[in-house]
Amino acid sequence: MARDLSAVDPTLHAALKRFPPVTFGPAPTRLMRFANRWVPDPVHAPDLESTRRSVPDNGRTVWIHRRHSGTSPALFWLHGGGHVIGDPEQRRWADVLTSRVDCVMVSAGYRLSPEHPFPASLDDAHAAFHWMLEAADDLGLDPKIGRAHV
């Protein structure tokens, strides 16, 4: 099946023809398989711990990943997928990042498009971020370590 590249800049046609076709539509399994091609190999570290919590304001899921107890800087993570595919339980990414960076990773879940149009995903991410800040003591986060400006 030929691709319709009429709306694409002609200088990109040759490069786009090298990519395998991606079918968007009612096939989330194929989309997740496509997205998982770039997920790193799992890390086998016995000191990694993951817990699941809910954001009180909207009930969305967050996963908290850490290497050890104690106070650590935080990494607030929004999974990839363009707000259309993916989920916060992308455990392999969390394990790789948490094992390489001594931090607490808070991976936020958010509603996906097209079922939940913009700005639903951003509203969910915003609520999860503020929940993380309010729960900093409970999560063992130190706001003075590696502080980033947002």
CSV table of N, CA and C in Angstrom, one decimal:
chain,number,residue,atom,x,y,z
A,1,MET,N,0.8,-1.2,0.0
A,1,MET,CA,0.0,0.0,0.0
A,1,MET,C,0.9,1.2,0.0
A,2,ALA,N,0.7,2.1,-0.9
A,2,ALA,CA,1.5,3.3,-1.0
A,2,ALA,C,1.0,4.4,0.0
A,3,ARG,N,2.0,5.1,0.5
A,3,ARG,CA,1.7,6.1,1.5
A,3,ARG,C,1.4,7.4,0.8
A,4,ASP,N,0.4,8.2,1.3
A,4,ASP,CA,0.1,9.5,0.7
A,4,ASP,C,1.0,10.5,1.4
A,5,LEU,N,2.0,11.0,0.7
A,5,LEU,CA,3.0,11.9,1.2
A,5,LEU,C,2.7,13.3,0.7
A,6,SER,N,1.6,13.6,0.1
A,6,SER,CA,1.3,14.9,-0.5
A,6,SER,C,1.3,16.0,0.4
A,7,ALA,N,1.1,15.8,1.7
A,7,ALA,CA,1.1,16.9,2.7
A,7,ALA,C,2.4,17.1,3.4
A,8,VAL,N,3.4,16.3,3.0
A,8,VAL,CA,4.7,16.3,3.6
A,8,VAL,C,5.7,17.0,2.7
A,9,ASP,N,6.6,17.8,3.3
A,9,ASP,CA,7.7,18.5,2.6
A,9,ASP,C,8.4,17.4,1.7
A,10,PRO,N,8.6,17.7,0.4
A,10,PRO,CA,9.2,16.7,-0.5
A,10,PRO,C,10.6,16.3,-0.1
A,11,THR,N,11.3,17.2,0.6
A,11,THR,CA,12.7,16.8,1.0
A,11,THR,C,12.7,15.7,2.1
A,12,LEU,N,11.6,15.4,2.7
A,12,LEU,CA,11.5,14.3,3.7
A,12,LEU,C,11.0,13.0,3.1
A,13,HIS,N,10.5,13.0,1.9
A,13,HIS,CA,9.9,11.8,1.3
A,13,HIS,C,10.8,10.6,1.4
A,14,ALA,N,12.0,10.7,1.0
A,14,ALA,CA,13.0,9.6,0.9
A,14,ALA,C,13.2,9.0,2.3
A,15,ALA,N,13.4,9.9,3.3
A,15,ALA,CA,13.6,9.4,4.7
A,15,ALA,C,12.3,8.7,5.2
A,16,LEU,N,11.2,9.2,5.0
A,16,LEU,CA,9.9,8.6,5.5
A,16,LEU,C,9.6,7.3,4.9
A,17,LYS,N,10.1,7.1,3.6
A,17,LYS,CA,9.8,5.8,3.0
A,17,LYS,C,10.6,4.6,3.7
A,18,ARG,N,11.7,5.0,4.4
A,18,ARG,CA,12.5,4.0,5.1
A,18,ARG,C,11.8,3.5,6.4
A,19,PHE,N,10.9,4.2,7.0
A,19,PHE,CA,10.2,3.8,8.2
A,19,PHE,C,9.2,2.8,7.9
A,20,PRO,N,9.0,1.8,8.8
A,20,PRO,CA,7.9,0.9,8.6
A,20,PRO,C,6.6,1.6,8.8
A,21,PRO,N,5.5,1.1,8.1
A,21,PRO,CA,4.2,1.8,8.2
A,21,PRO,C,3.7,1.5,9.6
A,22,VAL,N,3.0,2.6,10.1
A,22,VAL,CA,2.4,2.5,11.4
A,22,VAL,C,0.9,2.7,11.2
A,23,THR,N,0.1,1.8,11.7
A,23,THR,CA,-1.4,1.9,11.6
A,23,THR,C,-1.9,2.5,12.9
A,24,PHE,N,-2.5,3.7,12.8
A,24,PHE,CA,-3.2,4.3,13.9
A,24,PHE,C,-4.6,4.0,13.8
A,25,GLY,N,-5.3,3.8,14.9
A,25,GLY,CA,-6.7,3.4,14.9
A,25,GLY,C,-7.0,2.5,16.0
A,26,PRO,N,-7.9,1.5,15.8
A,26,PRO,CA,-8.3,0.7,16.9
A,26,PRO,C,-7.4,-0.5,17.1
A,27,ALA,N,-6.1,-0.3,17.1
A,27,ALA,CA,-5.2,-1.4,17.4
A,27,ALA,C,-4.1,-1.0,18.4
A,28,PRO,N,-4.5,-0.8,19.7
A,28,PRO,CA,-3.5,-0.3,20.7
A,28,PRO,C,-2.4,-1.3,20.9
A,29,THR,N,-2.7,-2.6,20.7
A,29,THR,CA,-1.6,-3.6,20.9
A,29,THR,C,-0.5,-3.4,19.9
A,30,ARG,N,-0.8,-3.1,18.7
A,30,ARG,CA,0.3,-2.8,17.7
A,30,ARG,C,1.0,-1.5,18.0
A,31,LEU,N,0.3,-0.5,18.5
A,31,LEU,CA,0.9,0.7,18.8
A,31,LEU,C,1.9,0.6,20.0
A,32,MET,N,1.5,-0.2,21.0
A,32,MET,CA,2.3,-0.4,22.1
A,32,MET,C,3.6,-1.2,21.7
A,33,ARG,N,3.4,-2.2,20.9
A,33,ARG,CA,4.5,-3.0,20.4
A,33,ARG,C,5.5,-2.1,19.7
A,34,PHE,N,5.0,-1.2,18.8
A,34,PHE,CA,5.8,-0.2,18.1
A,34,PHE,C,6.6,0.7,19.1
A,35,ALA,N,5.9,1.2,20.1
A,35,ALA,CA,6.5,2.1,21.1
A,35,ALA,C,7.5,1.4,21.9
A,36,ASN,N,7.3,0.1,22.2
A,36,ASN,CA,8.2,-0.6,23.1
A,36,ASN,C,9.5,-1.0,22.4
A,37,ARG,N,9.6,-0.8,21.1
A,37,ARG,CA,10.9,-1.1,20.4
A,37,ARG,C,12.1,-0.3,21.0
A,38,TRP,N,11.8,0.9,21.6
A,38,TRP,CA,12.8,1.8,22.2
A,38,TRP,C,12.9,1.7,23.7
A,39,VAL,N,12.3,0.7,24.3
A,39,VAL,CA,12.4,0.6,25.7
A,39,VAL,C,13.6,-0.2,26.0
A,40,PRO,N,14.4,0.3,27.0
A,40,PRO,CA,15.7,-0.4,27.3
A,40,PRO,C,15.4,-1.8,27.9
A,41,ASP,N,16.5,-2.6,27.9
A,41,ASP,CA,16.4,-3.9,28.6
A,41,ASP,C,16.2,-3.7,30.1
A,42,PRO,N,15.5,-4.7,30.7
A,42,PRO,CA,15.3,-4.5,32.2
A,42,PRO,C,16.6,-4.6,33.0
A,43,VAL,N,16.5,-3.9,34.1
A,43,VAL,CA,17.6,-3.9,35.0
A,43,VAL,C,17.3,-4.8,36.2
A,44,HIS,N,18.2,-5.6,36.5
A,44,HIS,CA,18.0,-6.6,37.6
A,44,HIS,C,18.8,-6.0,38.9
A,45,ALA,N,18.1,-5.2,39.7
A,45,ALA,CA,18.6,-4.7,40.9
A,45,ALA,C,17.7,-4.9,42.0
A,46,PRO,N,18.1,-5.7,43.0
A,46,PRO,CA,17.2,-6.2,44.1
A,46,PRO,C,16.8,-5.0,45.0
A,47,ASP,N,17.5,-3.9,44.9
A,47,ASP,CA,17.2,-2.8,45.8
A,47,ASP,C,16.1,-1.8,45.2
A,48,LEU,N,15.6,-2.1,44.0
A,48,LEU,CA,14.6,-1.2,43.4
A,48,LEU,C,13.2,-1.6,44.0
A,49,GLU,N,12.5,-0.5,44.4
A,49,GLU,CA,11.2,-0.7,45.0
A,49,GLU,C,10.2,0.2,44.2
A,50,SER,N,9.0,-0.4,43.9
A,50,SER,CA,7.9,0.4,43.3
A,50,SER,C,6.7,0.2,44.0
A,51,THR,N,6.0,1.4,44.2
A,51,THR,CA,4.7,1.4,44.9
A,51,THR,C,3.7,2.2,44.0
A,52,ARG,N,2.4,1.8,44.1
A,52,ARG,CA,1.4,2.4,43.4
A,52,ARG,C,0.5,3.3,44.3
A,53,ARG,N,0.2,4.5,43.9
A,53,ARG,CA,-0.6,5.4,44.7
A,53,ARG,C,-1.6,6.0,43.8
A,54,SER,N,-2.6,6.7,44.4
A,54,SER,CA,-3.6,7.5,43.7
A,54,SER,C,-3.5,8.9,44.1
A,55,VAL,N,-3.7,9.8,43.1
A,55,VAL,CA,-3.7,11.3,43.4
A,55,VAL,C,-5.1,11.6,43.9
A,56,PRO,N,-5.2,12.1,45.1
A,56,PRO,CA,-6.5,12.3,45.7
A,56,PRO,C,-7.4,13.2,44.9
A,57,ASP,N,-6.9,14.2,44.2
A,57,ASP,CA,-7.8,15.2,43.5
A,57,ASP,C,-8.5,14.6,42.3
A,58,ASN,N,-7.9,13.6,41.7
A,58,ASN,CA,-8.5,13.1,40.5
A,58,ASN,C,-8.5,11.5,40.4
A,59,GLY,N,-7.8,10.9,41.3
A,59,GLY,CA,-7.8,9.4,41.3
A,59,GLY,C,-6.9,8.8,40.3
A,60,ARG,N,-6.1,9.6,39.6
A,60,ARG,CA,-5.2,9.0,38.6
A,60,ARG,C,-4.1,8.3,39.3
A,61,THR,N,-3.5,7.3,38.7
A,61,THR,CA,-2.4,6.5,39.3
A,61,THR,C,-1.1,7.1,39.1
A,62,VAL,N,-0.3,7.0,40.2
A,62,VAL,CA,1.2,7.4,40.1
A,62,VAL,C,1.9,6.2,40.6
A,63,TRP,N,3.1,5.9,40.0
A,63,TRP,CA,4.0,4.9,40.5
A,63,TRP,C,5.2,5.6,41.1
A,64,ILE,N,5.6,5.2,42.2
A,64,ILE,CA,6.8,5.7,42.9
A,64,ILE,C,7.9,4.7,42.8
A,65,HIS,N,9.0,5.0,42.2
A,65,HIS,CA,10.1,4.1,42.1
A,65,HIS,C,11.3,4.7,42.9
A,66,ARG,N,12.0,3.8,43.6
A,66,ARG,CA,13.1,4.3,44.4
A,66,ARG,C,14.1,3.1,44.6
A,67,ARG,N,15.4,3.5,44.9
A,67,ARG,CA,16.4,2.5,45.1
A,67,ARG,C,16.5,2.2,46.6
A,68,HIS,N,16.3,3.1,47.4
A,68,HIS,CA,16.5,2.9,48.9
A,68,HIS,C,15.7,3.9,49.6
A,69,SER,N,15.6,3.6,50.9
A,69,SER,CA,14.8,4.6,51.8
A,69,SER,C,15.7,5.7,52.1
A,70,GLY,N,15.2,6.8,52.5
A,70,GLY,CA,15.9,8.0,52.9
A,70,GLY,C,15.5,9.1,52.0
A,71,THR,N,16.1,10.3,52.1
A,71,THR,CA,15.8,11.5,51.4
A,71,THR,C,16.5,11.5,50.1
A,72,SER,N,15.8,11.8,49.0
A,72,SER,CA,16.4,11.8,47.7
A,72,SER,C,15.8,12.9,46.9
A,73,PRO,N,16.4,13.3,45.8
A,73,PRO,CA,15.8,14.3,44.8
A,73,PRO,C,14.7,13.5,44.1
A,74,ALA,N,13.8,14.3,43.5
A,74,ALA,CA,12.7,13.6,42.7
A,74,ALA,C,12.9,13.8,41.2
A,75,LEU,N,12.4,12.8,40.5
A,75,LEU,CA,12.3,12.9,39.1
A,75,LEU,C,10.8,12.7,38.7
A,76,PHE,N,10.1,13.8,38.2
A,76,PHE,CA,8.7,13.6,37.9
A,76,PHE,C,8.7,13.2,36.4
A,77,TRP,N,8.1,12.1,36.1
A,77,TRP,CA,8.1,11.4,34.8
A,77,TRP,C,6.8,11.4,34.2
A,78,LEU,N,6.7,11.8,33.0
A,78,LEU,CA,5.5,11.6,32.1
A,78,LEU,C,5.8,10.7,31.0
A,79,HIS,N,5.2,9.5,31.0
A,79,HIS,CA,5.5,8.5,30.0
A,79,HIS,C,5.4,9.0,28.6
A,80,GLY,N,6.1,8.4,27.7
A,80,GLY,CA,6.0,8.8,26.3
A,80,GLY,C,4.8,8.3,25.6
A,81,GLY,N,4.5,8.7,24.4
A,81,GLY,CA,3.4,8.2,23.7
A,81,GLY,C,2.5,9.3,23.1
A,82,GLY,N,3.0,10.6,23.2
A,82,GLY,CA,2.3,11.7,22.6
A,82,GLY,C,0.9,11.9,23.2
A,83,HIS,N,0.7,11.5,24.4
A,83,HIS,CA,-0.6,11.7,25.1
A,83,HIS,C,-1.7,10.8,24.4
A,84,VAL,N,-1.3,9.8,23.6
A,84,VAL,CA,-2.2,8.9,22.9
A,84,VAL,C,-2.0,7.5,23.3
A,85,ILE,N,-0.8,7.0,23.6
A,85,ILE,CA,-0.5,5.7,24.0
A,85,ILE,C,0.4,5.7,25.2
A,86,GLY,N,0.6,4.5,25.8
A,86,GLY,CA,1.5,4.4,26.9
A,86,GLY,C,0.8,4.4,28.3
A,87,ASP,N,1.5,4.1,29.3
A,87,ASP,CA,1.0,4.1,30.7
A,87,ASP,C,2.1,4.4,31.7
A,88,PRO,N,1.7,4.8,32.9
A,88,PRO,CA,2.8,5.1,33.9
A,88,PRO,C,3.5,3.9,34.4
A,89,GLU,N,3.1,2.7,34.1
A,89,GLU,CA,3.7,1.5,34.6
A,89,GLU,C,4.8,1.0,33.6
A,90,GLN,N,5.5,1.9,33.0
A,90,GLN,CA,6.6,1.5,32.1
A,90,GLN,C,7.8,1.2,32.9
A,91,ARG,N,7.7,0.0,33.6
A,91,ARG,CA,8.6,-0.4,34.6
A,91,ARG,C,10.1,-0.5,34.1
A,92,ARG,N,10.3,-0.9,32.9
A,92,ARG,CA,11.7,-1.0,32.5
A,92,ARG,C,12.3,0.4,32.4
A,93,TRP,N,11.6,1.4,31.9
A,93,TRP,CA,12.2,2.7,31.9
A,93,TRP,C,12.5,3.2,33.3
A,94,ALA,N,11.5,3.0,34.2
A,94,ALA,CA,11.7,3.5,35.6
A,94,ALA,C,12.8,2.8,36.3
A,95,ASP,N,13.0,1.5,36.1
A,95,ASP,CA,14.1,0.7,36.7
A,95,ASP,C,15.4,1.2,36.1
A,96,VAL,N,15.5,1.5,34.9
A,96,VAL,CA,16.8,1.9,34.3
A,96,VAL,C,17.1,3.3,34.8
A,97,LEU,N,16.2,4.2,34.8
A,97,LEU,CA,16.5,5.6,35.3
A,97,LEU,C,16.8,5.6,36.8
A,98,THR,N,16.0,4.9,37.6
A,98,THR,CA,16.1,4.9,39.0
A,98,THR,C,17.4,4.3,39.4
A,99,SER,N,17.8,3.2,38.7
A,99,SER,CA,19.1,2.6,39.0
A,99,SER,C,20.3,3.4,38.7
A,100,ARG,N,20.2,4.2,37.7
A,100,ARG,CA,21.4,5.0,37.2
A,100,ARG,C,21.4,6.4,37.9
A,101,VAL,N,20.3,6.9,38.4
A,101,VAL,CA,20.2,8.2,39.0
A,101,VAL,C,19.7,8.0,40.4
A,102,ASP,N,20.4,8.3,41.4
A,102,ASP,CA,19.9,8.1,42.8
A,102,ASP,C,18.8,9.1,43.1
A,103,CYS,N,17.5,8.7,42.8
A,103,CYS,CA,16.4,9.6,42.9
A,103,CYS,C,15.1,8.8,43.2
A,104,VAL,N,14.1,9.5,43.5
A,104,VAL,CA,12.8,8.9,43.6
A,104,VAL,C,12.1,9.4,42.3
A,105,MET,N,11.6,8.4,41.6
A,105,MET,CA,10.9,8.7,40.3
A,105,MET,C,9.4,8.6,40.6
A,106,VAL,N,8.7,9.7,40.3
A,106,VAL,CA,7.2,9.6,40.4
A,106,VAL,C,6.7,9.6,38.9
A,107,SER,N,6.1,8.5,38.5
A,107,SER,CA,5.6,8.3,37.1
A,107,SER,C,4.1,8.5,37.2
A,108,ALA,N,3.7,9.6,36.5
A,108,ALA,CA,2.3,10.0,36.6
A,108,ALA,C,1.4,9.4,35.5
A,109,GLY,N,0.3,8.9,35.8
A,109,GLY,CA,-0.7,8.5,34.8
A,109,GLY,C,-1.6,9.6,34.4
A,110,TYR,N,-2.0,9.6,33.2
A,110,TYR,CA,-2.9,10.7,32.7
A,110,TYR,C,-3.8,10.1,31.6
A,111,ARG,N,-5.0,10.7,31.4
A,111,ARG,CA,-6.0,10.3,30.5
A,111,ARG,C,-5.4,10.5,29.1
A,112,LEU,N,-5.7,9.6,28.2
A,112,LEU,CA,-5.2,9.6,26.8
A,112,LEU,C,-6.2,10.1,25.8
A,113,SER,N,-5.7,10.7,24.7
A,113,SER,CA,-6.5,11.1,23.6
A,113,SER,C,-6.7,9.9,22.7
A,114,PRO,N,-7.7,9.9,21.9
A,114,PRO,CA,-8.7,10.8,21.6
A,114,PRO,C,-9.9,10.7,22.6
A,115,GLU,N,-9.9,9.7,23.4
A,115,GLU,CA,-11.1,9.5,24.3
A,115,GLU,C,-11.2,10.7,25.3
A,116,HIS,N,-10.1,11.3,25.7
A,116,HIS,CA,-10.1,12.4,26.6
A,116,HIS,C,-9.3,13.6,25.9
A,117,PRO,N,-10.0,14.5,25.3
A,117,PRO,CA,-9.4,15.5,24.5
A,117,PRO,C,-8.5,16.5,25.4
A,118,PHE,N,-7.6,17.2,24.7
A,118,PHE,CA,-6.8,18.2,25.3
A,118,PHE,C,-7.7,19.2,26.1
A,119,PRO,N,-7.4,19.6,27.2
A,119,PRO,CA,-6.2,19.5,28.0
A,119,PRO,C,-6.3,18.4,29.2
A,120,ALA,N,-7.1,17.4,29.0
A,120,ALA,CA,-7.3,16.4,30.1
A,120,ALA,C,-6.0,15.8,30.6
A,121,SER,N,-5.0,15.5,29.7
A,121,SER,CA,-3.8,14.9,30.1
A,121,SER,C,-2.9,15.9,30.9
A,122,LEU,N,-2.9,17.1,30.4
A,122,LEU,CA,-2.1,18.1,31.2
A,122,LEU,C,-2.8,18.4,32.5
A,123,ASP,N,-4.1,18.4,32.6
A,123,ASP,CA,-4.7,18.6,33.9
A,123,ASP,C,-4.3,17.5,34.9
A,124,ASP,N,-4.3,16.3,34.4
A,124,ASP,CA,-3.9,15.1,35.2
A,124,ASP,C,-2.4,15.2,35.6
A,125,ALA,N,-1.6,15.6,34.7
A,125,ALA,CA,-0.1,15.7,35.0
A,125,ALA,C,0.1,16.9,36.1
A,126,HIS,N,-0.6,17.9,35.9
A,126,HIS,CA,-0.5,19.1,36.8
A,126,HIS,C,-1.0,18.7,38.2
A,127,ALA,N,-2.1,17.9,38.3
A,127,ALA,CA,-2.6,17.5,39.6
A,127,ALA,C,-1.6,16.5,40.3
A,128,ALA,N,-1.0,15.6,39.5
A,128,ALA,CA,0.0,14.7,40.0
A,128,ALA,C,1.3,15.4,40.5
A,129,PHE,N,1.7,16.4,39.7
A,129,PHE,CA,2.9,17.1,40.1
A,129,PHE,C,2.7,17.9,41.4
A,130,HIS,N,1.5,18.5,41.6
A,130,HIS,CA,1.3,19.2,42.8
A,130,HIS,C,1.1,18.2,44.0
A,131,TRP,N,0.5,17.1,43.7
A,131,TRP,CA,0.4,16.0,44.7
A,131,TRP,C,1.8,15.6,45.2
A,132,MET,N,2.7,15.4,44.2
A,132,MET,CA,4.1,15.0,44.6
A,132,MET,C,4.7,16.1,45.5
A,133,LEU,N,4.5,17.4,45.2
A,133,LEU,CA,5.1,18.4,46.0
A,133,LEU,C,4.5,18.4,47.4
A,134,GLU,N,3.2,18.2,47.5
A,134,GLU,CA,2.5,18.2,48.8
A,134,GLU,C,2.9,17.0,49.6
A,135,ALA,N,3.2,15.9,49.0
A,135,ALA,CA,3.5,14.6,49.6
A,135,ALA,C,5.0,14.4,49.8
A,136,ALA,N,5.8,15.5,49.6
A,136,ALA,CA,7.3,15.3,49.5
A,136,ALA,C,7.8,14.7,50.8
A,137,ASP,N,7.4,15.1,52.0
A,137,ASP,CA,7.9,14.5,53.2
A,137,ASP,C,7.6,13.0,53.3
A,138,ASP,N,6.3,12.6,52.9
A,138,ASP,CA,5.9,11.2,52.9
A,138,ASP,C,6.6,10.4,51.9
A,139,LEU,N,7.0,11.0,50.8
A,139,LEU,CA,7.7,10.3,49.8
A,139,LEU,C,9.2,10.2,50.0
A,140,GLY,N,9.7,11.0,50.9
A,140,GLY,CA,11.2,11.0,51.2
A,140,GLY,C,11.9,11.9,50.2
A,141,LEU,N,11.2,13.0,49.7
A,141,LEU,CA,11.8,13.9,48.8
A,141,LEU,C,12.5,15.1,49.5
A,142,ASP,N,13.6,15.5,49.1
A,142,ASP,CA,14.3,16.7,49.6
A,142,ASP,C,14.2,17.7,48.5
A,143,PRO,N,13.4,18.8,48.7
A,143,PRO,CA,13.3,19.8,47.7
A,143,PRO,C,14.6,20.6,47.5
A,144,LYS,N,15.5,20.5,48.4
A,144,LYS,CA,16.8,21.3,48.3
A,144,LYS,C,17.8,20.6,47.4
A,145,ILE,N,17.6,19.3,47.1
A,145,ILE,CA,18.6,18.5,46.3
A,145,ILE,C,18.2,18.6,44.9
A,146,GLY,N,19.1,19.1,44.1
A,146,GLY,CA,18.9,19.1,42.6
A,146,GLY,C,17.6,19.9,42.2
A,147,ARG,N,17.4,21.0,42.9
A,147,ARG,CA,16.2,21.8,42.6
A,147,ARG,C,16.2,22.3,41.2
A,148,ALA,N,15.1,22.1,40.5
A,148,ALA,CA,14.9,22.6,39.1
A,148,ALA,C,13.8,23.7,39.2
A,149,HIS,N,14.0,24.6,38.3
A,149,HIS,CA,12.9,25.7,38.2
A,149,HIS,C,11.9,25.3,37.1
A,150,VAL,N,10.6,25.4,37.5
A,150,VAL,CA,9.6,25.0,36.6
A,150,VAL,C,8.7,26.2,36.3
